[in-house]
mmCIF file with all atom_site columns, C-alpha atoms and ligand atoms in Angstrom:
data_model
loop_
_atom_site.group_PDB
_atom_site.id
_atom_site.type_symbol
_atom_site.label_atom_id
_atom_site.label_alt_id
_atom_site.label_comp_id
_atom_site.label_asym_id
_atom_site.label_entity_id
_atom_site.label_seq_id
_atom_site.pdbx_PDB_ins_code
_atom_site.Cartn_x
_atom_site.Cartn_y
_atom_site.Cartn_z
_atom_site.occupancy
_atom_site.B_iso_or_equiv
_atom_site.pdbx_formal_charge
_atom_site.auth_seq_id
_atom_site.auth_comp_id
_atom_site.auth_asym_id
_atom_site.auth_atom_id
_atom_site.pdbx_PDB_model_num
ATOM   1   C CA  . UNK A 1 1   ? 44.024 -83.370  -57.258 1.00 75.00 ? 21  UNK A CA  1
ATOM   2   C CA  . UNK A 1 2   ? 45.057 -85.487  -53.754 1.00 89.00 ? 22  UNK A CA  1
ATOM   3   C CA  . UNK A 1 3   ? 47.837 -86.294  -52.784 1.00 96.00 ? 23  UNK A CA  1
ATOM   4   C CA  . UNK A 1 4   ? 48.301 -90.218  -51.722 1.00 97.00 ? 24  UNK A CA  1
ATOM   5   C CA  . UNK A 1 5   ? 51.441 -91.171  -50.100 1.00 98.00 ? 25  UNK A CA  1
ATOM   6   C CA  . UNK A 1 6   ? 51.884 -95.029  -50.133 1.00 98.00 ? 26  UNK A CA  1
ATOM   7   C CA  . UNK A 1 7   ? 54.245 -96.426  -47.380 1.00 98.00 ? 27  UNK A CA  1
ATOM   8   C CA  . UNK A 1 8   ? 54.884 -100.454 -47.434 1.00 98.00 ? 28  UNK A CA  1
ATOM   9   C CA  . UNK A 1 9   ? 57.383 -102.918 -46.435 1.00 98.00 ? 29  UNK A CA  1
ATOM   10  C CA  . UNK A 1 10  ? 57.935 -106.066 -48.417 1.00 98.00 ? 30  UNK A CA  1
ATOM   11  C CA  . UNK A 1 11  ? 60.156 -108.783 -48.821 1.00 98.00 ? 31  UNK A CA  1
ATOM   12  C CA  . UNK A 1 12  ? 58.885 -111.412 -50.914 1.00 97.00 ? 32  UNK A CA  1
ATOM   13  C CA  . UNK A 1 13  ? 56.264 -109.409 -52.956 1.00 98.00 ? 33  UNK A CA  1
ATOM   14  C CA  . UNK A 1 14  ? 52.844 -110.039 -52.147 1.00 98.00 ? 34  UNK A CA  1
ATOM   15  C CA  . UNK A 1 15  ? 52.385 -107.046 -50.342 1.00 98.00 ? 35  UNK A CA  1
ATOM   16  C CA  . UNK A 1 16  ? 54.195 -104.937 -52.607 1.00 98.00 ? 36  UNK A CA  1
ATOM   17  C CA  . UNK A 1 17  ? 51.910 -105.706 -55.892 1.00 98.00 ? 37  UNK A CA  1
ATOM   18  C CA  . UNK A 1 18  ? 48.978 -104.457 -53.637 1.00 98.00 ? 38  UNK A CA  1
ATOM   19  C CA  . UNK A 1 19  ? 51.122 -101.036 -53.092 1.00 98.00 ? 39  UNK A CA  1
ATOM   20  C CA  . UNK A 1 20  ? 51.508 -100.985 -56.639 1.00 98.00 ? 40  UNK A CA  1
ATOM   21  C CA  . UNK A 1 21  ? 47.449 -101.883 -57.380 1.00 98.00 ? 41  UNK A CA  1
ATOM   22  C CA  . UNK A 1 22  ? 46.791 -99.135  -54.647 1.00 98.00 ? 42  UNK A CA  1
ATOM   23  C CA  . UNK A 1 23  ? 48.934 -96.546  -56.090 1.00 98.00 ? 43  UNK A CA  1
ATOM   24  C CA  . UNK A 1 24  ? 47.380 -97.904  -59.781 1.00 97.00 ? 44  UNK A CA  1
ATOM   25  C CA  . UNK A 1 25  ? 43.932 -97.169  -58.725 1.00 96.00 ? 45  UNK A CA  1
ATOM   26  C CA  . UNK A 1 26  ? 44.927 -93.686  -57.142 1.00 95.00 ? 46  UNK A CA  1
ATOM   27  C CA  . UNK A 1 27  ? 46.985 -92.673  -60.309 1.00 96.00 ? 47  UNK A CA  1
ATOM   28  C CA  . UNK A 1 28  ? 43.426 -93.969  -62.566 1.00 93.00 ? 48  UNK A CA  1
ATOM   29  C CA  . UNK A 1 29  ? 41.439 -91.634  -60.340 1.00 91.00 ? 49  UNK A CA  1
ATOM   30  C CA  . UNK A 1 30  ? 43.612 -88.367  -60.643 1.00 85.00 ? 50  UNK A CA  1
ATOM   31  C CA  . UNK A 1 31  ? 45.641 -88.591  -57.430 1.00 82.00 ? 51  UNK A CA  1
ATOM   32  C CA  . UNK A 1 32  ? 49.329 -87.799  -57.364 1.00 94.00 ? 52  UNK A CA  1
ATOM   33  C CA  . UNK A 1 33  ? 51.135 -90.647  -56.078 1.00 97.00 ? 53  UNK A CA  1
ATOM   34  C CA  . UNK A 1 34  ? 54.032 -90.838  -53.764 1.00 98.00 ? 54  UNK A CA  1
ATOM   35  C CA  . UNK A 1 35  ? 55.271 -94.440  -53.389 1.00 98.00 ? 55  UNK A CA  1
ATOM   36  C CA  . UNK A 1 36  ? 57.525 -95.157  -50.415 1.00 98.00 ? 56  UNK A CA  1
ATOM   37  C CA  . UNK A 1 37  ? 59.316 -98.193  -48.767 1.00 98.00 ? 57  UNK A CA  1
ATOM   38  C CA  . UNK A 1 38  ? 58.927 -97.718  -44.981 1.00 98.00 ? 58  UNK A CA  1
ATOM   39  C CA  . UNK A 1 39  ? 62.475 -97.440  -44.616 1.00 98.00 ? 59  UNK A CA  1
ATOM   40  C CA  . UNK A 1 40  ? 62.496 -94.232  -47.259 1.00 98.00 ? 60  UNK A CA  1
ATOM   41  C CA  . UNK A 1 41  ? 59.383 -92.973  -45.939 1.00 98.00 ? 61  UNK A CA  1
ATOM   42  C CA  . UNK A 1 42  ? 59.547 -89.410  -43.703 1.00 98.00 ? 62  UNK A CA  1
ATOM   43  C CA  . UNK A 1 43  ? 57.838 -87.857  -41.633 1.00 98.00 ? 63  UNK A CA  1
ATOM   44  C CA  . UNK A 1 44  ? 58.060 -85.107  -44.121 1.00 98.00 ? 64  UNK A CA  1
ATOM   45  C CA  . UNK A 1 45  ? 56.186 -87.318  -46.607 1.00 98.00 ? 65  UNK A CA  1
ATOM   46  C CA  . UNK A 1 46  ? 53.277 -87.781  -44.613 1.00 98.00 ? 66  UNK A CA  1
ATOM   47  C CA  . UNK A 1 47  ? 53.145 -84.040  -43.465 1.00 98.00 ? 67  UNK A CA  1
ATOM   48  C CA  . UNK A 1 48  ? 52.582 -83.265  -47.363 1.00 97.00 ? 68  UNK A CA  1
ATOM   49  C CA  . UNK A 1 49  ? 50.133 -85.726  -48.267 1.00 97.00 ? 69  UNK A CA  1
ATOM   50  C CA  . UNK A 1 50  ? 46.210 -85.358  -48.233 1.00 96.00 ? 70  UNK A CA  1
ATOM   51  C CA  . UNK A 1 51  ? 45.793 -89.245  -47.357 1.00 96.00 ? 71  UNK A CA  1
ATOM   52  C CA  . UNK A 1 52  ? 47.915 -92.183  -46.613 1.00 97.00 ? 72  UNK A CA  1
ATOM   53  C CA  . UNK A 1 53  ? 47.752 -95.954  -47.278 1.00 98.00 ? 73  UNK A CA  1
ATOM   54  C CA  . UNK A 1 54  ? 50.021 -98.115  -45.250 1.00 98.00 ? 74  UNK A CA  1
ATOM   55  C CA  . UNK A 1 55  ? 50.693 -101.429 -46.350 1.00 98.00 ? 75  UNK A CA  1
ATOM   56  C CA  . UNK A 1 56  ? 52.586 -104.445 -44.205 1.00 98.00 ? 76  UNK A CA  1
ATOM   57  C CA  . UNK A 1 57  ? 53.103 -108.064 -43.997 1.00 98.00 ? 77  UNK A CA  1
ATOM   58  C CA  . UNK A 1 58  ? 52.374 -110.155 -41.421 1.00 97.00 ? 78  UNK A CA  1
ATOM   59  C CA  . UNK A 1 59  ? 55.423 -111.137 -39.586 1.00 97.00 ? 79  UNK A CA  1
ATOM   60  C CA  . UNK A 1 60  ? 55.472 -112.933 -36.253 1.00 96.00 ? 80  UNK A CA  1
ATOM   61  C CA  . UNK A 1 61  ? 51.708 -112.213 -35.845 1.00 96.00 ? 81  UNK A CA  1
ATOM   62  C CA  . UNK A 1 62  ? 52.560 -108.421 -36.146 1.00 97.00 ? 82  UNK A CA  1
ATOM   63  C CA  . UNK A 1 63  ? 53.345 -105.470 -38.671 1.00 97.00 ? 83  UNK A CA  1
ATOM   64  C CA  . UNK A 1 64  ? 56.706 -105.359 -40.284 1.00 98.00 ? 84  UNK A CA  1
ATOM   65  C CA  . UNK A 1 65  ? 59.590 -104.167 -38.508 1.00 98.00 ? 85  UNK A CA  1
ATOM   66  C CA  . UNK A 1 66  ? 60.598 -101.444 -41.296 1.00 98.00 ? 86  UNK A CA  1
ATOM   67  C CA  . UNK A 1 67  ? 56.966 -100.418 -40.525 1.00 98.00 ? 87  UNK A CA  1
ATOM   68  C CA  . UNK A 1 68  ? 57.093 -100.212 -37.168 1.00 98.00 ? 88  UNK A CA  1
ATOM   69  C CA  . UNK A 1 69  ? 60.607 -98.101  -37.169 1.00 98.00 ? 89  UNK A CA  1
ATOM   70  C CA  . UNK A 1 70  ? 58.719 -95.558  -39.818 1.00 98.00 ? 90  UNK A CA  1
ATOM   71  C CA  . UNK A 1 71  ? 56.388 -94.980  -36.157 1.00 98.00 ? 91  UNK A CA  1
ATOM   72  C CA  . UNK A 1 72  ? 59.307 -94.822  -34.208 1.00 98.00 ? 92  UNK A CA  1
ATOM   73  C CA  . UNK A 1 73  ? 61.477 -92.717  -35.957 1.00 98.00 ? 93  UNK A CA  1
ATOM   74  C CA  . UNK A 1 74  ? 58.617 -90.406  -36.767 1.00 98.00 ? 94  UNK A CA  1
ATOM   75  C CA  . UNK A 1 75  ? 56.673 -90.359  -33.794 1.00 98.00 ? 95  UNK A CA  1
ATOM   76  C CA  . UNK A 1 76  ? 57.388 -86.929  -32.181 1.00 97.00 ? 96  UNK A CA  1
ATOM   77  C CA  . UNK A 1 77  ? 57.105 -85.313  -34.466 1.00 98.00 ? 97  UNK A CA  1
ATOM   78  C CA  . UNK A 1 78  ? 54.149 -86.588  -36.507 1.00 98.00 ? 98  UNK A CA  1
ATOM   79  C CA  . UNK A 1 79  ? 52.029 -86.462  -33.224 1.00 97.00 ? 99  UNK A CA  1
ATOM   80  C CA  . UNK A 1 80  ? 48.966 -83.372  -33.069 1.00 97.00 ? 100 UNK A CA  1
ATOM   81  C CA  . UNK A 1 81  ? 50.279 -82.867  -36.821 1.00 98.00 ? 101 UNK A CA  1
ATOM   82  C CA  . UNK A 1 82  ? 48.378 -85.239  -39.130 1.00 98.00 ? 102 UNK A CA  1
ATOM   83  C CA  . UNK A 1 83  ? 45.146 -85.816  -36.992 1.00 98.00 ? 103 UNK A CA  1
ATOM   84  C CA  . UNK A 1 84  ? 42.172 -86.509  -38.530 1.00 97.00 ? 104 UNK A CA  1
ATOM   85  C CA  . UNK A 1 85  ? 44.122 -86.823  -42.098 1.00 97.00 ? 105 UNK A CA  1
ATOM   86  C CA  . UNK A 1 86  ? 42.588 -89.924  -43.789 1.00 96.00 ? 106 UNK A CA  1
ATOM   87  C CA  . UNK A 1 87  ? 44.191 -93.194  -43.606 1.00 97.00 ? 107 UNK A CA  1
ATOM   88  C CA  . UNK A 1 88  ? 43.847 -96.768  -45.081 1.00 98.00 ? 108 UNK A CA  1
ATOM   89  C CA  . UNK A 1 89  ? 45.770 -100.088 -44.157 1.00 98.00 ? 109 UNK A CA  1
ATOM   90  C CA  . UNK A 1 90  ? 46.441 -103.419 -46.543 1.00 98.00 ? 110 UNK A CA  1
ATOM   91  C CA  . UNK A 1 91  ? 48.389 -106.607 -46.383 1.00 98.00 ? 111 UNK A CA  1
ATOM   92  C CA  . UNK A 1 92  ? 49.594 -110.153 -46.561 1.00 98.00 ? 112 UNK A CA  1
ATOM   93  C CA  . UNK A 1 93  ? 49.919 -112.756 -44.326 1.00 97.00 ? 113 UNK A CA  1
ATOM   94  C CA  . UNK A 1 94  ? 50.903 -116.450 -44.814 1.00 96.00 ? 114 UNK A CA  1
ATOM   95  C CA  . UNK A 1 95  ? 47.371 -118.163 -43.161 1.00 88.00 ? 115 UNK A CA  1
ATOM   96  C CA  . UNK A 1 96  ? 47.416 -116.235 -40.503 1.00 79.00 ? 116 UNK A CA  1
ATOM   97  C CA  . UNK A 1 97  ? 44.631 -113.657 -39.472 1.00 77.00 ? 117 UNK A CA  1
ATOM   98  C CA  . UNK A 1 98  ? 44.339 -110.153 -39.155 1.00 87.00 ? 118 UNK A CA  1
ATOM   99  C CA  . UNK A 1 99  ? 46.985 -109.327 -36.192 1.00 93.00 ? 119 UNK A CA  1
ATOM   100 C CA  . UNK A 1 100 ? 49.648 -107.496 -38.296 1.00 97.00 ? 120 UNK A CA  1
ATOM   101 C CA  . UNK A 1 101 ? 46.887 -105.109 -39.295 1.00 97.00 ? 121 UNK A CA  1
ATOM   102 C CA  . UNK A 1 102 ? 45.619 -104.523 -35.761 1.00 97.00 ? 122 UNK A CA  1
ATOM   103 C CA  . UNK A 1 103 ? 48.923 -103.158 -34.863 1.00 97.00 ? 123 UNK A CA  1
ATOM   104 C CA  . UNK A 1 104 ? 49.172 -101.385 -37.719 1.00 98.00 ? 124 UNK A CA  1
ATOM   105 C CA  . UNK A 1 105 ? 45.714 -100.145 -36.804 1.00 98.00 ? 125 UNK A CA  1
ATOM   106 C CA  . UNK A 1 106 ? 47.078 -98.869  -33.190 1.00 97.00 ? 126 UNK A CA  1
ATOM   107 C CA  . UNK A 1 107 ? 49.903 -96.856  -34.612 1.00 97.00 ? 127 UNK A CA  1
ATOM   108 C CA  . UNK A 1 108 ? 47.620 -95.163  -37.297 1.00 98.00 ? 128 UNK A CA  1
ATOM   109 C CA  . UNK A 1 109 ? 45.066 -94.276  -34.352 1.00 98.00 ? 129 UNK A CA  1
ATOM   110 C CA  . UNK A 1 110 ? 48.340 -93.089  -32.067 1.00 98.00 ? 130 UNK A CA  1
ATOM   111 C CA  . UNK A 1 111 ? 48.918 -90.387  -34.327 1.00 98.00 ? 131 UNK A CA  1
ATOM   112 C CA  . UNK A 1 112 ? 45.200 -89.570  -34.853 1.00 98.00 ? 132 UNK A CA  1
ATOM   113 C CA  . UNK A 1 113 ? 45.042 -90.343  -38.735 1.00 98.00 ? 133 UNK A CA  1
ATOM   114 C CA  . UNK A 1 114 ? 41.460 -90.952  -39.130 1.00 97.00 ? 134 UNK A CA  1
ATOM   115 C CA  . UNK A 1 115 ? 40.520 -94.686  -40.597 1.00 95.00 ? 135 UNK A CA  1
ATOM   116 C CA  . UNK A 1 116 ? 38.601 -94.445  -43.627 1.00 93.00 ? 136 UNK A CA  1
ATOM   117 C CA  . UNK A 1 117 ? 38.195 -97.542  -44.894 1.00 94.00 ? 137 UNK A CA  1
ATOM   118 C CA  . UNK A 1 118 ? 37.665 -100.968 -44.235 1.00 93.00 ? 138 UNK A CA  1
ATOM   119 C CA  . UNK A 1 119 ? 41.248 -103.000 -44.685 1.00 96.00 ? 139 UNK A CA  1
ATOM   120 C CA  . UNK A 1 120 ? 42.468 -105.367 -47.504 1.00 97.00 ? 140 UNK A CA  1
ATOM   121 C CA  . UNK A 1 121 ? 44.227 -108.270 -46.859 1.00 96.00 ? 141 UNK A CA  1
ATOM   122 C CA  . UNK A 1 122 ? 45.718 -111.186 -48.852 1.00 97.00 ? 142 UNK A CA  1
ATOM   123 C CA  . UNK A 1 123 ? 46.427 -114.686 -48.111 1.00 96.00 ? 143 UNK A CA  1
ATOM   124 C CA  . UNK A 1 124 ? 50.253 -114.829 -49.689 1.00 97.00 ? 144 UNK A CA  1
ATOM   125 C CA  . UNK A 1 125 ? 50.205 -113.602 -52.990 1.00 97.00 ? 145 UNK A CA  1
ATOM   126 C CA  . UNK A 1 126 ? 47.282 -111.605 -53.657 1.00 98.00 ? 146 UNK A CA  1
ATOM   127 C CA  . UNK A 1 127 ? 44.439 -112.532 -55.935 1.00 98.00 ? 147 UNK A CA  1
ATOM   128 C CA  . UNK A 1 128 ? 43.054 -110.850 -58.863 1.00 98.00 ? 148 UNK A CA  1
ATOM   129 C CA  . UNK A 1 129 ? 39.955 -110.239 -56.948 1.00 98.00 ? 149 UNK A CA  1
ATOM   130 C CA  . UNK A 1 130 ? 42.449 -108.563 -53.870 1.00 98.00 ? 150 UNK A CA  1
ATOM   131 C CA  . UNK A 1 131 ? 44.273 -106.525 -56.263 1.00 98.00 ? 151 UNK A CA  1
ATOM   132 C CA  . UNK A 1 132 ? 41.041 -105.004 -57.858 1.00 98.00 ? 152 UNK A CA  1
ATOM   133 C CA  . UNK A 1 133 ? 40.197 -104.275 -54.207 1.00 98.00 ? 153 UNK A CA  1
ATOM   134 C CA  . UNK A 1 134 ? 43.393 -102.835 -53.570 1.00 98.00 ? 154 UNK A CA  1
ATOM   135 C CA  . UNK A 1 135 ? 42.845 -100.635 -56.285 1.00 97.00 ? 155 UNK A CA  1
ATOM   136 C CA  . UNK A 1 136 ? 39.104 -99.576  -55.762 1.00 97.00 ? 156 UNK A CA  1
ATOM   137 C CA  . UNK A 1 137 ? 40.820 -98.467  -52.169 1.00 97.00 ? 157 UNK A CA  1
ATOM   138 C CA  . UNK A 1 138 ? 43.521 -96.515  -53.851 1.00 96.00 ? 158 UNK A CA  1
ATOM   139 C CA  . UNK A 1 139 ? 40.728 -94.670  -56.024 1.00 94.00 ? 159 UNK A CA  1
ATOM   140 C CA  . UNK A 1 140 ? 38.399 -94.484  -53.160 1.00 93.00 ? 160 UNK A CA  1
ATOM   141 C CA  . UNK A 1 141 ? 41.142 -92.589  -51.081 1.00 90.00 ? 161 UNK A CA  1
ATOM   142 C CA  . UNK A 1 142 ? 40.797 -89.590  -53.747 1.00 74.00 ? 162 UNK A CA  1
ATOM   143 C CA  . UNK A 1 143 ? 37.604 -88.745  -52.416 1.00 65.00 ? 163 UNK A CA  1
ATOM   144 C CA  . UNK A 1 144 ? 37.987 -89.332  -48.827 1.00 57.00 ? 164 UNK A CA  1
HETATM 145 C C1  . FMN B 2 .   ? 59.832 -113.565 -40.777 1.00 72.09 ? 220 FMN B C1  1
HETATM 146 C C2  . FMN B 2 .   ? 58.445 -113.948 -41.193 1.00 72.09 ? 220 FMN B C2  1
HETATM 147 C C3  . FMN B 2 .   ? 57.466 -114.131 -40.248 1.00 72.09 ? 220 FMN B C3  1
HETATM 148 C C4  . FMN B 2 .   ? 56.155 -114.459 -40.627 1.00 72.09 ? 220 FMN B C4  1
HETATM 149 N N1  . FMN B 2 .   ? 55.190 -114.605 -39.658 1.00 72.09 ? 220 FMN B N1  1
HETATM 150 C C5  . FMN B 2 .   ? 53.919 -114.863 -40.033 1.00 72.09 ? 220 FMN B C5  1
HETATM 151 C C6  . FMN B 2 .   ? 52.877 -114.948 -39.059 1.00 72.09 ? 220 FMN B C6  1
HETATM 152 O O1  . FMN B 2 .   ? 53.094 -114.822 -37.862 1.00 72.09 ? 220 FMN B O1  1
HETATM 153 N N2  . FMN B 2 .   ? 51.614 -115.178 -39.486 1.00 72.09 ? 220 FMN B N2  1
HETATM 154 C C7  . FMN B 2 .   ? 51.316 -115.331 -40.820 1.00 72.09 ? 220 FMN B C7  1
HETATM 155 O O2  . FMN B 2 .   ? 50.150 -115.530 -41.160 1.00 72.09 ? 220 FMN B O2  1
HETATM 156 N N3  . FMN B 2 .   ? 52.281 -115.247 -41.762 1.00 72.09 ? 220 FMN B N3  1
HETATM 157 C C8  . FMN B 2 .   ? 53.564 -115.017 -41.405 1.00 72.09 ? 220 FMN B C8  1
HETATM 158 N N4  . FMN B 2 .   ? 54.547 -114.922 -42.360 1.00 72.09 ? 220 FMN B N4  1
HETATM 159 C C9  . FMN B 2 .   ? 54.181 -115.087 -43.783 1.00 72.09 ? 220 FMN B C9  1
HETATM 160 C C10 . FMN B 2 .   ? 54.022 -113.731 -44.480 1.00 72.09 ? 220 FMN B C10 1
HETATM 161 O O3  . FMN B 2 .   ? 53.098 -112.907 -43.801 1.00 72.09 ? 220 FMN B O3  1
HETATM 162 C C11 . FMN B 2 .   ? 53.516 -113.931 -45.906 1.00 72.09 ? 220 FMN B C11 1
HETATM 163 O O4  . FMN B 2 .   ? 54.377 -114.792 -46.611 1.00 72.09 ? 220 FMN B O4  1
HETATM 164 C C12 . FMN B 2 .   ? 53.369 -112.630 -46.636 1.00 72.09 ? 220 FMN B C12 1
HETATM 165 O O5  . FMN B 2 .   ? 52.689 -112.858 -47.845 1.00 72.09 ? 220 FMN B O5  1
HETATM 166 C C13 . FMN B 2 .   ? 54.713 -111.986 -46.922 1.00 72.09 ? 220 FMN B C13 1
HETATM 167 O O6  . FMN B 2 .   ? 54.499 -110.757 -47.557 1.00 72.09 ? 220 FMN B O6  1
HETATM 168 P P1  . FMN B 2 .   ? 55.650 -110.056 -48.425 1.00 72.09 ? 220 FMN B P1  1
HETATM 169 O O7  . FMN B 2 .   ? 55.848 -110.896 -49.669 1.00 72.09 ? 220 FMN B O7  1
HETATM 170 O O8  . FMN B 2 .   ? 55.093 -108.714 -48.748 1.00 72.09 ? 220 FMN B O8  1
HETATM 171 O O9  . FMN B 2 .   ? 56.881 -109.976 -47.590 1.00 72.09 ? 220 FMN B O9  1
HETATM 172 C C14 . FMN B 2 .   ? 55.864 -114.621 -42.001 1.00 72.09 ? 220 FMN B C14 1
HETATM 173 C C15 . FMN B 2 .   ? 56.879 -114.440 -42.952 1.00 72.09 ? 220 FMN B C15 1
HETATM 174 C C16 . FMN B 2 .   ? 58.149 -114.100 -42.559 1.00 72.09 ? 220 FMN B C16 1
HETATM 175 C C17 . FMN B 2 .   ? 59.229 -113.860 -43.605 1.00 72.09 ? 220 FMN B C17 1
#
Protein backbone atom coordinates (compact mmCIF):
# COMPACT_ATOMS: atom_id res chain seq x y z
CA UNK A 1 0.00 0.00 0.00
CA UNK A 2 1.34 3.83 -1.17
CA UNK A 3 1.18 6.45 0.40
CA UNK A 4 -0.38 9.65 -1.61
CA UNK A 5 -0.18 12.93 0.01
CA UNK A 6 -2.56 15.46 -1.72
CA UNK A 7 -1.60 19.19 -1.24
CA UNK A 8 -4.14 21.93 -2.89
CA UNK A 9 -5.21 25.39 -2.46
CA UNK A 10 -8.73 26.46 -3.24
CA UNK A 11 -11.02 29.12 -2.82
CA UNK A 12 -14.03 28.78 -4.76
CA UNK A 13 -14.03 24.93 -5.29
CA UNK A 14 -13.21 23.81 -8.58
CA UNK A 15 -9.94 22.79 -7.77
CA UNK A 16 -10.76 21.28 -4.62
CA UNK A 17 -13.44 18.58 -6.08
CA UNK A 18 -10.45 17.44 -8.31
CA UNK A 19 -8.34 16.93 -4.86
CA UNK A 20 -11.17 15.12 -3.67
CA UNK A 21 -11.63 12.92 -7.24
CA UNK A 22 -7.74 12.45 -6.94
CA UNK A 23 -7.69 11.31 -3.47
CA UNK A 24 -11.15 9.15 -4.56
CA UNK A 25 -9.33 7.34 -7.19
CA UNK A 26 -6.17 6.73 -4.89
CA UNK A 27 -8.40 5.51 -1.91
CA UNK A 28 -10.38 2.97 -4.93
CA UNK A 29 -6.92 1.71 -5.81
CA UNK A 30 -5.57 0.83 -2.22
CA UNK A 31 -3.49 3.94 -1.48
CA UNK A 32 -3.57 5.61 1.90
CA UNK A 33 -4.53 9.06 1.50
CA UNK A 34 -3.29 12.14 3.16
CA UNK A 35 -5.33 15.20 2.12
CA UNK A 36 -3.77 18.60 2.82
CA UNK A 37 -4.56 22.36 2.22
CA UNK A 38 -1.23 23.99 1.25
CA UNK A 39 -1.35 26.06 4.16
CA UNK A 40 -1.54 22.67 6.56
CA UNK A 41 0.75 20.88 4.42
CA UNK A 42 4.60 20.12 5.94
CA UNK A 43 7.43 19.39 4.90
CA UNK A 44 7.07 16.47 7.17
CA UNK A 45 4.10 15.31 5.07
CA UNK A 46 5.86 15.05 1.99
CA UNK A 47 9.01 13.40 3.63
CA UNK A 48 6.49 10.41 4.54
CA UNK A 49 4.71 9.97 1.46
CA UNK A 50 5.59 7.53 -1.51
CA UNK A 51 4.04 10.10 -4.16
CA UNK A 52 2.54 13.48 -4.22
CA UNK A 53 -0.19 15.26 -6.24
CA UNK A 54 -0.24 18.99 -6.07
CA UNK A 55 -3.18 20.73 -7.06
CA UNK A 56 -3.59 24.82 -7.69
CA UNK A 57 -5.65 27.39 -9.28
CA UNK A 58 -4.74 29.67 -11.63
CA UNK A 59 -4.37 33.03 -10.15
CA UNK A 60 -2.81 36.01 -11.89
CA UNK A 61 -1.46 33.67 -14.63
CA UNK A 62 0.42 31.72 -11.82
CA UNK A 63 0.05 28.99 -8.97
CA UNK A 64 -1.70 29.93 -5.82
CA UNK A 65 -0.06 31.87 -3.28
CA UNK A 66 -0.80 29.25 -0.32
CA UNK A 67 1.00 27.00 -2.87
CA UNK A 68 3.75 28.84 -3.47
CA UNK A 69 4.43 29.59 0.50
CA UNK A 70 4.16 25.50 1.00
CA UNK A 71 7.76 25.89 -1.45
CA UNK A 72 8.92 28.57 0.51
CA UNK A 73 8.44 27.57 3.82
CA UNK A 74 9.63 24.10 2.97
CA UNK A 75 12.32 24.64 0.70
CA UNK A 76 15.51 23.91 2.75
CA UNK A 77 14.71 21.50 3.95
CA UNK A 78 12.83 19.42 1.37
CA UNK A 79 15.83 19.99 -1.06
CA UNK A 80 18.28 16.48 -1.89
CA UNK A 81 15.41 14.81 0.35
CA UNK A 82 12.49 13.84 -1.91
CA UNK A 83 14.35 13.54 -5.34
CA UNK A 84 13.21 11.39 -7.73
CA UNK A 85 9.89 10.67 -5.47
CA UNK A 86 6.97 10.69 -7.97
CA UNK A 87 4.91 13.66 -8.50
CA UNK A 88 1.69 14.76 -10.35
CA UNK A 89 0.14 18.36 -10.83
CA UNK A 90 -3.83 19.38 -11.51
CA UNK A 91 -5.91 22.48 -11.71
CA UNK A 92 -8.35 25.18 -12.62
CA UNK A 93 -8.18 28.18 -14.31
CA UNK A 94 -10.91 30.66 -15.40
CA UNK A 95 -10.06 30.60 -19.57
CA UNK A 96 -6.82 30.98 -19.13
CA UNK A 97 -4.03 28.44 -20.23
CA UNK A 98 -1.66 26.36 -18.64
CA UNK A 99 0.74 29.05 -16.78
CA UNK A 100 -0.26 28.29 -13.14
CA UNK A 101 0.81 24.73 -13.83
CA UNK A 102 4.15 25.65 -15.39
CA UNK A 103 5.14 27.23 -12.21
CA UNK A 104 3.90 24.71 -10.35
CA UNK A 105 5.91 22.51 -12.69
CA UNK A 106 9.30 24.57 -11.77
CA UNK A 107 8.92 24.18 -8.06
CA UNK A 108 8.17 20.35 -8.33
CA UNK A 109 11.43 20.03 -10.62
CA UNK A 110 13.41 22.48 -7.90
CA UNK A 111 13.14 19.93 -5.42
CA UNK A 112 13.81 17.02 -7.85
CA UNK A 113 10.31 15.20 -7.45
CA UNK A 114 10.22 13.29 -10.57
CA UNK A 115 7.00 14.15 -12.99
CA UNK A 116 5.06 11.20 -13.67
CA UNK A 117 2.29 12.10 -15.37
CA UNK A 118 0.86 14.21 -17.81
CA UNK A 119 -1.28 17.21 -15.92
CA UNK A 120 -5.10 17.73 -15.53
CA UNK A 121 -6.60 20.82 -15.84
CA UNK A 122 -10.14 22.29 -15.74
CA UNK A 123 -11.75 25.20 -17.24
CA UNK A 124 -13.69 26.57 -13.86
CA UNK A 125 -15.56 23.95 -12.43
CA UNK A 126 -14.43 20.72 -13.54
CA UNK A 127 -16.32 18.36 -15.78
CA UNK A 128 -17.41 14.91 -15.27
CA UNK A 129 -15.04 13.86 -17.90
CA UNK A 130 -12.02 16.02 -15.73
CA UNK A 131 -12.99 14.50 -12.58
CA UNK A 132 -12.82 10.85 -13.97
CA UNK A 133 -9.38 11.99 -15.14
CA UNK A 134 -8.53 13.32 -11.94
CA UNK A 135 -9.28 10.16 -10.54
CA UNK A 136 -7.64 7.69 -13.10
CA UNK A 137 -4.42 10.04 -11.99
CA UNK A 138 -5.03 9.47 -8.35
CA UNK A 139 -5.20 5.55 -9.07
CA UNK A 140 -2.45 5.72 -11.54
CA UNK A 141 -0.13 7.34 -8.81
CA UNK A 142 -0.40 3.85 -6.82
CA UNK A 143 1.67 2.27 -9.25
CA UNK A 144 4.09 4.87 -10.13
C1 LIG B 1 -7.46 36.32 -7.63
C2 LIG B 1 -7.79 35.53 -8.85
C3 LIG B 1 -7.00 35.61 -9.97
C4 LIG B 1 -7.28 34.84 -11.11
N1 LIG B 1 -6.45 34.92 -12.20
C5 LIG B 1 -6.69 34.14 -13.27
C6 LIG B 1 -5.80 34.15 -14.39
O1 LIG B 1 -4.82 34.87 -14.44
N2 LIG B 1 -6.07 33.32 -15.43
C7 LIG B 1 -7.17 32.49 -15.43
O2 LIG B 1 -7.37 31.75 -16.39
N3 LIG B 1 -8.02 32.46 -14.38
C8 LIG B 1 -7.81 33.26 -13.31
N4 LIG B 1 -8.66 33.22 -12.23
C9 LIG B 1 -9.82 32.31 -12.27
C10 LIG B 1 -9.54 31.01 -11.49
O3 LIG B 1 -8.37 30.38 -11.96
C11 LIG B 1 -10.70 30.04 -11.66
O4 LIG B 1 -11.91 30.64 -11.27
C12 LIG B 1 -10.48 28.77 -10.90
O5 LIG B 1 -11.46 27.83 -11.28
C13 LIG B 1 -10.54 28.99 -9.40
O6 LIG B 1 -10.28 27.78 -8.75
P1 LIG B 1 -10.74 27.53 -7.24
O7 LIG B 1 -12.25 27.44 -7.23
O8 LIG B 1 -10.11 26.23 -6.88
O9 LIG B 1 -10.23 28.65 -6.41
C14 LIG B 1 -8.41 34.00 -11.10
C15 LIG B 1 -9.22 33.93 -9.95
C16 LIG B 1 -8.91 34.68 -8.84
C17 LIG B 1 -9.77 34.56 -7.59
Amino acid sequence: MSKVLIIYHSQSGNTEKMAKAVSEGAVSSGDTVNLKKAFDATADDLLNCDAVVFGTPNYFSYEAGAVKDFFDRTFFTLRGQVTDKPCAIFGSAGGGGKQALDSLEKMCNRLSLKMAFESVVAQREPSSEVLEECKGLGAKMVLS
